[in-house]
Amino acid sequence: SFLGIIILLNYIGTRYFFRLDLTQDRQYTISQSTRKILGNLDDIVTIKVFFSNKLPANLLSVSEYVRDILEEYTAFSHGNLQINFIDPASDPKIREEVASLGIPEIQMNIFEKDTFQVQNGYLGIGIFYVDKHEVMPVVQDTQNLEYQLTSALRKVTAKETKVIGLLTESEDYQILREALAKNYE
């Protein structure tokens, strides 16, 4: 009977796709709108994660979270999302590519065995689709990562850019103008 339940669950698992996030605050569950955008991709989108392999302990959780959330993205993309993890330190040509994208080499503080060191490294992400790309130059916080990734993904895959007009030249609306410019013309 137990073996029968296992066989039945295995059969159901091969026929129907579903994922379960058992973390307390559902930190790896992506939103319905992100799932919809991923499900509607009509061609391959490449996400290149330019993270250094040797990261300080305080940034390892960021790297792991990025890896995990991108696995979720891949699962809902129906094969239209390609993820590459690249350490720019391994190749001068990659360092040039990263610099041309606007991803800086940053200094990271390392506390190890009662010593303090400064190490250079990378924490950037690039999203590429046909002839368009978007860049997240430095990812140090995962608080709004899904929103940032999905916004960039939506921007590069959009067939047209919507236009919004502001009928003021006042400096008071500069923050609004900058926020709207991320997704609109």
Tab-separated table of C-alpha atoms in Angstrom:
chain	number	residue	atom	x	y	z
A	1	SER	CA	0.000	0.000	0.000
A	2	PHE	CA	2.840	2.439	0.855
A	3	LEU	CA	4.621	1.379	-2.332
A	4	GLY	CA	1.380	1.937	-4.262
A	5	ILE	CA	1.110	5.512	-2.929
A	6	ILE	CA	4.725	6.207	-3.924
A	7	ILE	CA	4.100	4.838	-7.440
A	8	LEU	CA	0.903	6.901	-7.760
A	9	LEU	CA	2.661	10.106	-6.609
A	10	ASN	CA	5.513	9.417	-9.017
A	11	TYR	CA	3.050	8.924	-11.904
A	12	ILE	CA	1.184	12.130	-11.055
A	13	GLY	CA	4.500	13.998	-10.744
A	14	THR	CA	5.514	12.995	-14.268
A	15	ARG	CA	2.157	14.014	-15.766
A	16	TYR	CA	1.569	17.347	-14.013
A	17	PHE	CA	4.016	20.152	-13.285
A	18	PHE	CA	3.923	21.740	-9.852
A	19	ARG	CA	6.435	23.132	-7.398
A	20	LEU	CA	6.207	23.398	-3.654
A	21	ASP	CA	7.869	26.065	-1.503
A	22	LEU	CA	7.942	24.809	2.056
A	23	THR	CA	9.894	27.733	3.513
A	24	GLN	CA	8.118	29.566	6.316
A	25	ASP	CA	7.707	32.875	4.470
A	26	ARG	CA	7.462	31.315	0.957
A	27	GLN	CA	10.649	33.132	-0.058
A	28	TYR	CA	11.135	31.057	-3.224
A	29	THR	CA	7.587	31.393	-4.535
A	30	ILE	CA	7.473	33.755	-7.476
A	31	SER	CA	4.401	35.882	-8.123
A	32	GLN	CA	1.623	35.007	-10.538
A	33	SER	CA	2.509	37.992	-12.765
A	34	THR	CA	6.123	36.784	-13.031
A	35	ARG	CA	4.890	33.291	-13.927
A	36	LYS	CA	2.678	34.770	-16.634
A	37	ILE	CA	5.546	36.782	-18.145
A	38	LEU	CA	7.812	33.721	-18.079
A	39	GLY	CA	5.122	31.514	-19.580
A	40	ASN	CA	4.565	33.963	-22.444
A	41	LEU	CA	8.205	34.171	-23.537
A	42	ASP	CA	8.273	33.423	-27.262
A	43	ASP	CA	12.029	33.085	-27.696
A	44	ILE	CA	15.179	32.420	-25.684
A	45	VAL	CA	16.136	35.023	-23.089
A	46	THR	CA	19.614	34.731	-21.613
A	47	ILE	CA	20.391	35.824	-18.084
A	48	LYS	CA	24.089	36.090	-17.313
A	49	VAL	CA	24.931	36.218	-13.634
A	50	PHE	CA	28.337	37.858	-13.286
A	51	PHE	CA	29.176	36.879	-9.705
A	52	SER	CA	32.634	36.193	-8.365
A	53	ASN	CA	33.173	32.610	-7.235
A	54	LYS	CA	34.925	33.711	-4.050
A	55	LEU	CA	32.503	35.888	-2.129
A	56	PRO	CA	32.654	37.013	1.496
A	57	ALA	CA	30.456	35.031	3.890
A	58	ASN	CA	27.927	37.884	4.176
A	59	LEU	CA	27.263	37.745	0.401
A	60	LEU	CA	27.031	33.962	0.012
A	61	SER	CA	23.334	34.051	0.898
A	62	VAL	CA	22.750	36.583	-1.911
A	63	SER	CA	24.474	34.265	-4.391
A	64	GLU	CA	22.475	31.252	-3.206
A	65	TYR	CA	19.190	33.182	-3.339
A	66	VAL	CA	19.912	34.386	-6.896
A	67	ARG	CA	20.638	30.798	-7.930
A	68	ASP	CA	17.454	29.499	-6.296
A	69	ILE	CA	15.133	32.192	-7.648
A	70	LEU	CA	16.536	31.765	-11.161
A	71	GLU	CA	15.847	28.024	-10.913
A	72	GLU	CA	12.220	28.977	-10.239
A	73	TYR	CA	12.245	31.323	-13.240
A	74	THR	CA	13.649	28.538	-15.426
A	75	ALA	CA	10.988	26.093	-14.266
A	76	PHE	CA	8.169	28.407	-15.395
A	77	SER	CA	9.771	29.587	-18.662
A	78	HIS	CA	8.960	26.485	-20.736
A	79	GLY	CA	12.585	26.232	-21.847
A	80	ASN	CA	12.848	29.847	-23.012
A	81	LEU	CA	15.209	31.018	-20.301
A	82	GLN	CA	18.913	30.275	-20.378
A	83	ILE	CA	20.922	31.025	-17.224
A	84	ASN	CA	24.726	31.349	-17.228
A	85	PHE	CA	26.805	31.871	-14.088
A	86	ILE	CA	30.093	33.502	-15.018
A	87	ASP	CA	33.015	34.635	-12.865
A	88	PRO	CA	34.513	37.641	-14.700
A	89	ALA	CA	37.821	37.202	-12.880
A	90	SER	CA	38.474	34.061	-14.921
A	91	ASP	CA	38.910	35.815	-18.291
A	92	PRO	CA	40.063	39.316	-19.348
A	93	LYS	CA	37.596	39.320	-22.294
A	94	ILE	CA	34.702	38.688	-19.916
A	95	ARG	CA	35.946	41.523	-17.671
A	96	GLU	CA	35.870	43.813	-20.733
A	97	GLU	CA	32.339	42.671	-21.619
A	98	VAL	CA	31.180	43.235	-18.052
A	99	ALA	CA	32.735	46.710	-17.952
A	100	SER	CA	31.117	47.649	-21.288
A	101	LEU	CA	27.724	46.603	-19.851
A	102	GLY	CA	28.207	48.951	-16.897
A	103	ILE	CA	28.784	46.286	-14.260
A	104	PRO	CA	31.538	47.573	-11.990
A	105	GLU	CA	34.199	45.644	-10.167
A	106	ILE	CA	33.400	46.345	-6.524
A	107	GLN	CA	35.375	46.121	-3.325
A	108	MET	CA	34.098	43.614	-0.793
A	109	ASN	CA	35.120	43.487	2.847
A	110	ILE	CA	36.165	40.101	4.173
A	111	PHE	CA	36.510	39.331	7.878
A	112	GLU	CA	38.351	36.047	8.249
A	113	LYS	CA	40.210	34.612	11.222
A	114	ASP	CA	40.344	37.952	13.018
A	115	THR	CA	41.730	39.708	9.962
A	116	PHE	CA	40.184	42.267	7.671
A	117	GLN	CA	40.777	42.145	3.927
A	118	VAL	CA	39.420	43.980	0.922
A	119	GLN	CA	38.747	41.885	-2.163
A	120	ASN	CA	37.594	42.964	-5.615
A	121	GLY	CA	34.724	41.110	-7.229
A	122	TYR	CA	31.491	41.218	-9.177
A	123	LEU	CA	27.794	40.979	-8.281
A	124	GLY	CA	26.028	41.967	-11.515
A	125	ILE	CA	23.321	40.466	-13.698
A	126	GLY	CA	22.610	41.027	-17.392
A	127	ILE	CA	19.368	40.094	-19.164
A	128	PHE	CA	19.715	39.627	-22.948
A	129	TYR	CA	17.039	39.191	-25.612
A	130	VAL	CA	17.653	39.529	-29.350
A	131	ASP	CA	19.400	42.934	-29.637
A	132	LYS	CA	18.253	44.380	-26.291
A	133	HIS	CA	19.698	44.059	-22.816
A	134	GLU	CA	19.146	45.315	-19.284
A	135	VAL	CA	21.673	45.316	-16.476
A	136	MET	CA	21.522	45.101	-12.720
A	137	PRO	CA	25.036	46.442	-11.943
A	138	VAL	CA	25.286	45.351	-8.300
A	139	VAL	CA	23.006	42.911	-6.469
A	140	GLN	CA	23.670	43.126	-2.744
A	141	ASP	CA	20.125	42.873	-1.471
A	142	THR	CA	17.497	40.311	-2.435
A	143	GLN	CA	14.556	42.266	-1.014
A	144	ASN	CA	13.195	43.395	-4.418
A	145	LEU	CA	15.103	40.987	-6.640
A	146	GLU	CA	12.055	39.339	-8.210
A	147	TYR	CA	10.580	42.737	-9.079
A	148	GLN	CA	13.881	43.957	-10.558
A	149	LEU	CA	14.443	40.779	-12.582
A	150	THR	CA	10.888	40.627	-13.886
A	151	SER	CA	10.864	44.347	-14.770
A	152	ALA	CA	14.105	43.944	-16.723
A	153	LEU	CA	12.809	40.789	-18.389
A	154	ARG	CA	9.571	42.535	-19.349
A	155	LYS	CA	11.458	45.549	-20.683
A	156	VAL	CA	13.752	43.567	-22.990
A	157	THR	CA	10.970	41.322	-24.316
A	158	ALA	CA	8.354	44.051	-24.853
A	159	LYS	CA	7.368	44.463	-28.490
A	160	GLU	CA	6.860	48.191	-28.019
A	161	THR	CA	7.694	50.761	-25.375
A	162	LYS	CA	4.699	52.675	-24.068
A	163	VAL	CA	4.972	56.464	-23.948
A	164	ILE	CA	3.916	58.611	-20.994
A	165	GLY	CA	3.886	62.398	-21.109
A	166	LEU	CA	4.371	64.805	-18.209
A	167	LEU	CA	3.114	68.328	-18.708
A	168	THR	CA	5.526	69.987	-16.343
A	169	GLU	CA	9.165	70.911	-16.256
A	170	SER	CA	9.211	71.256	-12.491
A	171	GLU	CA	12.094	69.678	-10.588
A	172	ASP	CA	9.531	68.360	-8.081
A	173	TYR	CA	8.704	65.520	-10.475
A	174	GLN	CA	12.280	64.401	-11.133
A	175	ILE	CA	11.949	61.251	-8.986
A	176	LEU	CA	8.678	60.342	-10.724
A	177	ARG	CA	10.263	60.952	-14.128
A	178	GLU	CA	13.222	58.692	-13.282
A	179	ALA	CA	10.952	55.922	-11.971
A	180	LEU	CA	8.751	56.022	-15.083
A	181	ALA	CA	11.783	56.058	-17.401
A	182	LYS	CA	12.711	52.574	-16.203
A	183	ASN	CA	9.725	51.031	-17.998
A	184	TYR	CA	8.301	53.741	-20.263
A	185	GLU	CA	9.467	56.264	-22.796
